[in-house]
Coordinates of C-alpha atoms in Angstrom, one line a residue:
M1 CA 2.2 -24.7 -21.4
S2 CA 0.7 -21.2 -21.3
H3 CA -2.6 -20.0 -20.0
E4 CA -4.7 -17.5 -22.1
V5 CA -6.4 -15.1 -19.6
R6 CA -8.0 -11.7 -19.7
A7 CA -6.0 -8.9 -18.1
V8 CA -5.7 -5.1 -17.8
V9 CA -2.7 -3.8 -19.7
A10 CA -1.3 -0.1 -19.8
V11 CA 0.0 -0.1 -23.4
E12 CA 1.5 3.3 -23.6
K13 CA 2.1 6.3 -21.3
G14 CA -1.1 8.2 -20.3
A15 CA -3.4 6.1 -22.6
P16 CA -6.5 4.5 -21.2
V17 CA -5.9 0.9 -20.1
E18 CA -7.1 -1.9 -22.1
V19 CA -8.4 -5.3 -21.4
R20 CA -6.3 -7.7 -23.4
T21 CA -5.7 -11.6 -23.7
I22 CA -2.3 -12.4 -22.3
L23 CA -0.3 -15.6 -22.0
V24 CA 0.7 -16.6 -18.5
P25 CA 3.3 -19.5 -18.4
D26 CA 3.2 -22.4 -16.1
P27 CA 5.5 -21.8 -13.0
G28 CA 9.2 -22.5 -13.3
P29 CA 11.5 -23.3 -10.3
G30 CA 10.7 -21.2 -7.2
E31 CA 7.3 -19.9 -8.8
V32 CA 3.6 -20.2 -8.3
L33 CA 0.7 -19.8 -10.6
V34 CA -2.1 -17.9 -8.7
A35 CA -5.8 -17.7 -9.8
V36 CA -6.7 -14.2 -8.7
Q37 CA -10.0 -13.8 -6.9
A38 CA -9.9 -9.9 -6.1
C39 CA -7.4 -7.1 -6.7
G40 CA -7.7 -3.6 -5.4
V41 CA -7.2 -0.5 -7.6
C42 CA -4.3 1.4 -6.0
H43 CA -2.8 4.8 -6.8
T44 CA 0.4 3.0 -7.7
D45 CA -1.3 1.3 -10.6
L46 CA -2.3 4.9 -11.9
H47 CA 1.3 5.9 -11.4
Y48 CA 2.3 3.1 -13.8
R49 CA -0.3 4.0 -16.3
E50 CA 1.0 7.6 -16.3
G51 CA 4.7 6.6 -16.8
A52 CA 5.5 8.0 -13.2
I53 CA 7.3 4.7 -12.1
D54 CA 9.3 3.9 -15.1
D55 CA 8.9 3.5 -18.9
G56 CA 8.7 -0.3 -19.1
F57 CA 5.6 -0.3 -21.2
P58 CA 3.4 -2.4 -21.7
F59 CA 2.6 -2.9 -18.1
L60 CA 0.5 -5.6 -16.6
L61 CA -1.3 -3.6 -13.8
G62 CA -2.7 -4.7 -10.4
H63 CA -0.9 -5.8 -7.4
E64 CA -3.2 -5.7 -4.3
A65 CA -4.6 -9.2 -4.7
A66 CA -5.8 -12.3 -3.1
G67 CA -6.4 -15.7 -4.7
T68 CA -5.7 -19.4 -4.7
V69 CA -2.6 -21.2 -5.7
E70 CA -3.2 -23.3 -8.9
S71 CA 0.2 -24.9 -9.4
V72 CA 3.7 -24.7 -8.1
G73 CA 7.1 -25.0 -9.7
E74 CA 10.0 -27.1 -8.8
G75 CA 11.5 -26.7 -5.4
V76 CA 8.4 -25.0 -3.9
T77 CA 7.6 -26.9 -0.7
D78 CA 5.6 -24.5 1.5
L79 CA 2.7 -23.9 -0.9
A80 CA 0.4 -26.3 -2.6
P81 CA -2.5 -26.1 -5.1
G82 CA -5.5 -24.8 -3.3
D83 CA -3.7 -22.7 -0.9
Y84 CA -5.4 -19.3 -0.2
V85 CA -2.8 -16.5 -0.5
V86 CA -2.3 -12.7 -0.4
L87 CA 0.3 -11.4 -2.8
A88 CA 3.1 -9.3 -1.6
W89 CA 5.5 -7.2 -3.7
R90 CA 8.3 -7.7 -1.3
A91 CA 9.7 -11.4 -1.0
P92 CA 13.0 -11.1 0.9
C93 CA 15.7 -13.1 -0.6
G94 CA 17.3 -14.3 2.8
A95 CA 20.8 -13.7 1.5
C96 CA 21.6 -10.1 0.9
R97 CA 23.4 -7.9 3.5
S98 CA 20.1 -6.6 5.0
C99 CA 18.6 -10.1 5.3
R100 CA 21.6 -11.4 6.9
R101 CA 21.6 -8.7 9.4
G102 CA 18.0 -9.7 10.5
R103 CA 16.3 -6.8 8.6
P104 CA 14.6 -8.6 5.8
W105 CA 12.0 -5.8 5.4
Y106 CA 14.9 -3.8 3.9
C107 CA 15.9 -6.7 1.5
F108 CA 18.0 -5.4 -1.5
D109 CA 17.1 -8.4 -3.8
S110 CA 13.3 -9.0 -3.4
R111 CA 12.2 -12.0 -5.5
N112 CA 9.9 -11.9 -8.6
A113 CA 9.1 -14.5 -11.1
A114 CA 11.6 -15.0 -13.7
R115 CA 9.5 -16.4 -16.6
P116 CA 7.7 -13.5 -18.4
M117 CA 4.0 -13.1 -18.9
T118 CA 3.4 -11.9 -22.5
L119 CA 1.0 -10.5 -25.1
P120 CA 0.0 -13.1 -27.8
D121 CA 2.7 -11.9 -30.1
G122 CA 5.3 -12.6 -27.5
T123 CA 5.8 -9.0 -26.3
P124 CA 6.8 -9.3 -22.6
L125 CA 4.8 -7.5 -20.1
S126 CA 6.2 -5.6 -17.1
P127 CA 4.0 -6.6 -14.0
A128 CA 3.2 -3.8 -11.7
L129 CA 5.4 -4.2 -8.6
G130 CA 6.4 -7.6 -9.8
I131 CA 2.8 -9.0 -9.5
G132 CA 0.4 -8.0 -12.3
A133 CA -2.8 -9.0 -10.7
F134 CA -5.6 -7.3 -12.8
A135 CA -5.7 -10.7 -14.4
E136 CA -7.5 -14.0 -14.1
K137 CA -4.2 -15.6 -13.3
T138 CA -0.7 -14.4 -12.6
L139 CA 2.8 -15.8 -12.0
V140 CA 4.8 -14.7 -9.0
A141 CA 7.8 -15.9 -7.0
A142 CA 6.8 -18.4 -4.3
G143 CA 7.9 -15.9 -1.6
Q144 CA 5.4 -13.3 -2.9
A145 CA 2.4 -15.6 -2.1
V146 CA 1.6 -15.6 1.6
K147 CA -0.8 -18.2 2.8
V148 CA -3.6 -16.7 5.1
D149 CA -6.7 -18.0 6.7
P150 CA -9.3 -18.8 3.9
A151 CA -12.2 -17.4 6.0
A152 CA -11.1 -13.9 4.9
R153 CA -13.2 -12.7 2.0
P154 CA -10.8 -11.9 -1.0
E155 CA -12.1 -8.4 -1.6
A156 CA -10.9 -7.4 1.9
A157 CA -7.9 -9.7 2.3
G158 CA -6.1 -8.5 -0.9
L159 CA -6.0 -5.0 0.4
I160 CA -3.3 -6.0 3.0
G161 CA -1.1 -6.6 0.0
C162 CA -0.2 -3.0 -0.4
G163 CA -2.2 0.0 0.9
V164 CA -3.5 -1.3 4.2
M165 CA -0.1 -2.9 5.1
A166 CA 1.7 0.3 4.2
G167 CA -0.5 2.5 6.4
Y168 CA -0.8 0.0 9.3
G169 CA 3.0 -0.6 9.2
A170 CA 3.8 3.0 9.0
A171 CA 2.1 3.4 12.4
V172 CA 3.0 0.1 14.1
N173 CA 6.4 -1.0 12.5
T174 CA 7.9 2.4 11.5
G175 CA 6.3 4.8 14.0
R176 CA 6.3 2.2 16.9
V177 CA 3.0 3.7 18.1
G178 CA 2.5 2.5 21.7
N179 CA 0.3 2.8 24.8
G180 CA -0.7 6.3 25.5
D181 CA 0.8 8.0 22.4
T182 CA -0.7 10.8 20.5
V183 CA -0.7 10.5 16.7
A184 CA -1.7 12.7 13.8
V185 CA -2.2 11.3 10.3
I186 CA -2.2 13.7 7.3
G187 CA -4.1 12.4 4.3
C188 CA -7.2 10.1 5.0
G189 CA -7.2 7.8 1.9
G190 CA -6.7 4.2 2.2
V191 CA -3.1 4.4 3.5
G192 CA -3.9 7.1 6.0
N193 CA -7.0 5.4 7.4
A194 CA -4.9 2.2 7.7
A195 CA -2.3 4.1 9.8
I196 CA -5.2 5.4 11.9
A197 CA -6.5 1.9 12.5
G198 CA -3.1 0.6 13.3
A199 CA -2.4 3.4 15.8
C200 CA -5.7 2.7 17.6
L201 CA -5.0 -1.1 17.7
N202 CA -1.6 -0.5 19.2
G203 CA -2.8 1.7 22.1
A204 CA -2.8 5.3 20.9
R205 CA -4.9 7.5 23.4
K206 CA -5.5 10.3 20.7
V207 CA -5.5 10.0 17.0
I208 CA -6.0 13.2 15.0
A209 CA -7.0 12.9 11.3
V210 CA -6.0 15.7 9.0
D211 CA -7.5 16.2 5.5
I212 CA -9.0 18.8 3.3
D213 CA -12.1 16.8 2.4
D214 CA -14.8 16.3 5.1
R215 CA -15.9 13.1 3.5
K216 CA -12.5 11.6 4.1
L217 CA -12.5 12.8 7.6
D218 CA -15.9 11.3 8.3
R219 CA -14.5 8.0 7.1
A220 CA -11.5 8.5 9.3
E221 CA -13.7 8.5 12.4
R222 CA -14.9 5.1 11.4
F223 CA -11.5 3.8 11.6
G224 CA -10.8 5.2 15.0
A225 CA -9.8 8.9 14.7
T226 CA -10.6 10.7 18.0
H227 CA -10.5 14.1 16.4
T228 CA -10.5 15.6 12.9
V229 CA -9.0 18.7 11.4
N230 CA -10.0 20.1 7.9
S231 CA -6.8 21.8 6.9
R232 CA -8.3 23.6 4.0
G233 CA -9.4 26.6 6.1
T234 CA -7.5 25.8 9.3
D235 CA -3.8 25.8 10.1
P236 CA -3.3 22.0 10.9
V237 CA -0.1 22.6 13.1
E238 CA -2.0 25.0 15.3
A239 CA -5.0 22.8 15.3
V240 CA -3.0 19.7 16.3
R241 CA -1.1 21.6 19.0
A242 CA -4.4 22.9 20.4
L243 CA -5.7 19.3 20.7
T244 CA -2.5 18.2 22.5
D245 CA -2.2 21.0 25.3
G246 CA 0.1 22.9 23.1
F247 CA 2.8 20.2 22.8
G248 CA 2.2 18.4 19.5
V249 CA 1.9 14.7 18.9
D250 CA 4.4 11.9 19.7
I251 CA 4.1 10.5 16.0
A252 CA 3.1 12.5 12.9
I253 CA 2.4 10.4 9.9
D254 CA 2.5 12.0 6.4
A255 CA 0.3 9.8 4.2
V256 CA 0.2 12.3 1.4
G257 CA 3.9 12.8 0.4
R258 CA 4.1 16.5 -0.6
P259 CA 6.6 19.1 0.7
E260 CA 3.8 21.1 2.4
T261 CA 2.3 18.1 4.3
Y262 CA 5.9 16.9 5.3
R263 CA 6.6 20.3 6.8
Q264 CA 3.3 20.3 8.7
A265 CA 4.1 16.9 10.1
F266 CA 7.5 18.0 11.0
S267 CA 6.1 21.0 12.8
M268 CA 3.2 19.3 14.6
R269 CA 5.4 16.9 16.6
D270 CA 6.0 17.2 20.2
H271 CA 9.6 17.7 21.3
A272 CA 11.7 14.6 20.2
G273 CA 8.6 13.4 18.3
V274 CA 8.7 11.1 15.4
L275 CA 7.9 12.0 11.7
V276 CA 6.9 9.0 9.5
Q277 CA 6.5 9.7 5.8
V278 CA 4.5 7.0 3.9
G279 CA 2.9 9.0 1.2
V280 CA 4.8 8.5 -2.1
P281 CA 6.2 11.8 -3.4
D282 CA 6.8 12.9 -7.0
P283 CA 10.4 12.3 -7.9
E284 CA 10.8 16.0 -8.7
M285 CA 9.7 17.2 -5.2
R286 CA 12.1 18.8 -2.8
I287 CA 12.1 19.8 0.8
D288 CA 13.8 22.6 2.7
L289 CA 13.8 22.7 6.4
P290 CA 15.8 25.0 8.8
L291 CA 18.8 23.0 10.0
I292 CA 18.5 24.6 13.5
D293 CA 15.0 23.1 13.8
L294 CA 16.2 19.6 12.9
F295 CA 18.8 20.1 15.5
S296 CA 16.8 21.8 18.3
R297 CA 13.6 19.7 18.1
G298 CA 15.2 16.3 18.3
G299 CA 13.3 13.1 17.5
S300 CA 13.5 11.4 14.3
L301 CA 12.5 11.7 10.7
K302 CA 11.6 8.3 9.0
S303 CA 10.4 7.0 5.7
S304 CA 8.2 3.8 5.6
W305 CA 8.5 1.7 2.6
Y306 CA 5.6 -0.9 2.5
G307 CA 5.1 -0.2 6.2
D308 CA 8.5 -1.8 7.0
C309 CA 6.7 -5.1 6.8
L310 CA 7.7 -8.7 6.6
P311 CA 4.7 -10.1 4.7
S312 CA 5.2 -13.8 5.9
R313 CA 4.9 -12.4 9.5
D314 CA 2.5 -9.5 9.2
F315 CA -0.1 -10.5 6.6
P316 CA -1.4 -13.5 8.8
I317 CA -1.5 -11.1 11.8
L318 CA -3.7 -8.6 10.0
I319 CA -5.9 -11.3 8.6
D320 CA -6.5 -12.6 12.1
Q321 CA -7.2 -9.2 13.4
Y322 CA -9.8 -8.8 10.6
L323 CA -11.5 -12.2 11.5
Y324 CA -11.5 -11.3 15.2
G325 CA -13.3 -8.1 14.5
L326 CA -10.5 -5.8 15.4
L327 CA -9.4 -4.5 12.0
D328 CA -12.3 -3.5 9.8
L329 CA -10.9 -4.3 6.3
N330 CA -14.5 -4.4 4.8
S331 CA -14.9 -0.7 5.2
F332 CA -11.9 0.0 2.9
V333 CA -13.9 -1.6 0.2
T334 CA -16.0 1.1 -1.4
R335 CA -17.3 -0.8 -4.4
T336 CA -16.5 -4.0 -6.4
I337 CA -16.0 -3.8 -10.2
R338 CA -15.0 -5.9 -13.1
L339 CA -11.8 -6.0 -15.1
D340 CA -13.5 -3.8 -17.7
D341 CA -14.1 -1.1 -15.1
V342 CA -10.5 -0.3 -14.1
E343 CA -10.1 2.9 -16.2
D344 CA -13.4 4.3 -14.7
A345 CA -12.0 3.3 -11.3
F346 CA -8.9 5.5 -11.9
A347 CA -11.2 8.5 -12.5
T348 CA -13.2 7.8 -9.4
M349 CA -10.1 7.5 -7.3
R350 CA -8.8 10.9 -8.7
R351 CA -12.0 12.5 -7.5
G352 CA -11.5 11.1 -4.0
E353 CA -14.8 9.3 -4.1
V354 CA -13.6 6.0 -2.9
L355 CA -11.2 4.4 -0.6
R356 CA -10.8 1.4 -2.8
S357 CA -12.5 -0.1 -5.9
V358 CA -11.8 -3.7 -5.9
V359 CA -11.8 -6.0 -9.0
V360 CA -13.6 -9.2 -8.4
L361 CA -12.8 -12.0 -10.9

């Protein structure tokens, strides 16, 4: 049996998205059908629309979502209809060489649903990040649906499925921010502010937010930034060093993903400091650094993919922090919209006017 639902589809490269009727099948073995309650509008969805991820059009967009399990397929034992879940785009297989070595956050064979969602004429859809949640219902692998406390409002809870987890994990899991550390975060959108919040929760004594937009720097202070630097008219490396007694920070997080911000993060570290890149670069970008600086400054240069998270472990922790009043997920939600408003949300996002627009179904 298939379910007819409304969904946001990117039909061709660069074209405005369309709200279409699609067909979502019942779950097969190891799959679950989820009734989506809310889904954030993430830059990655725009990258899919622009053809910057791959050319597998038509795409079913949306991946930052929370909802309830409607039905489960054969062999699914840890989820049941009615369970409240956040969707993850990484579902470790448990069998690859990374999983076997105890590093499931680097899984090489992450699980997705096998049965395709389609247009009414049978054209298969490519779900964004294996999820496709700008839809009234979506089909995912059971491992992608992480059960969390149903007290969390879906508009906020869904955001940990991508942007919040990426930024928070960049600070906590990848950067290993600890008590007394100094931290700089370049780029104060959703991911950057989540990194700021994570650094503060993990005991950083000084968190410096860097951006070219004063509106974003104001928001960063709400998430715990102790200092702000507008790098449009100020050298951010000099400013960060001035705020750290001339030494630089213990952990510098690049939440932008451009060569110039990477070089800034590299140079604003203290001796043996850590650079964490979590901003997604354009595939054509390149970086050039003096090898002697790599050698003499020490430390480490790390990339953080999905915040090096294990969703089954980390999602419930972040939801608990939210419910205890420690992690302000509500402040990431700038506005709520309908499925029909996603194209407008992309334009608003490009203008830097929001942290997140969230589709509510």
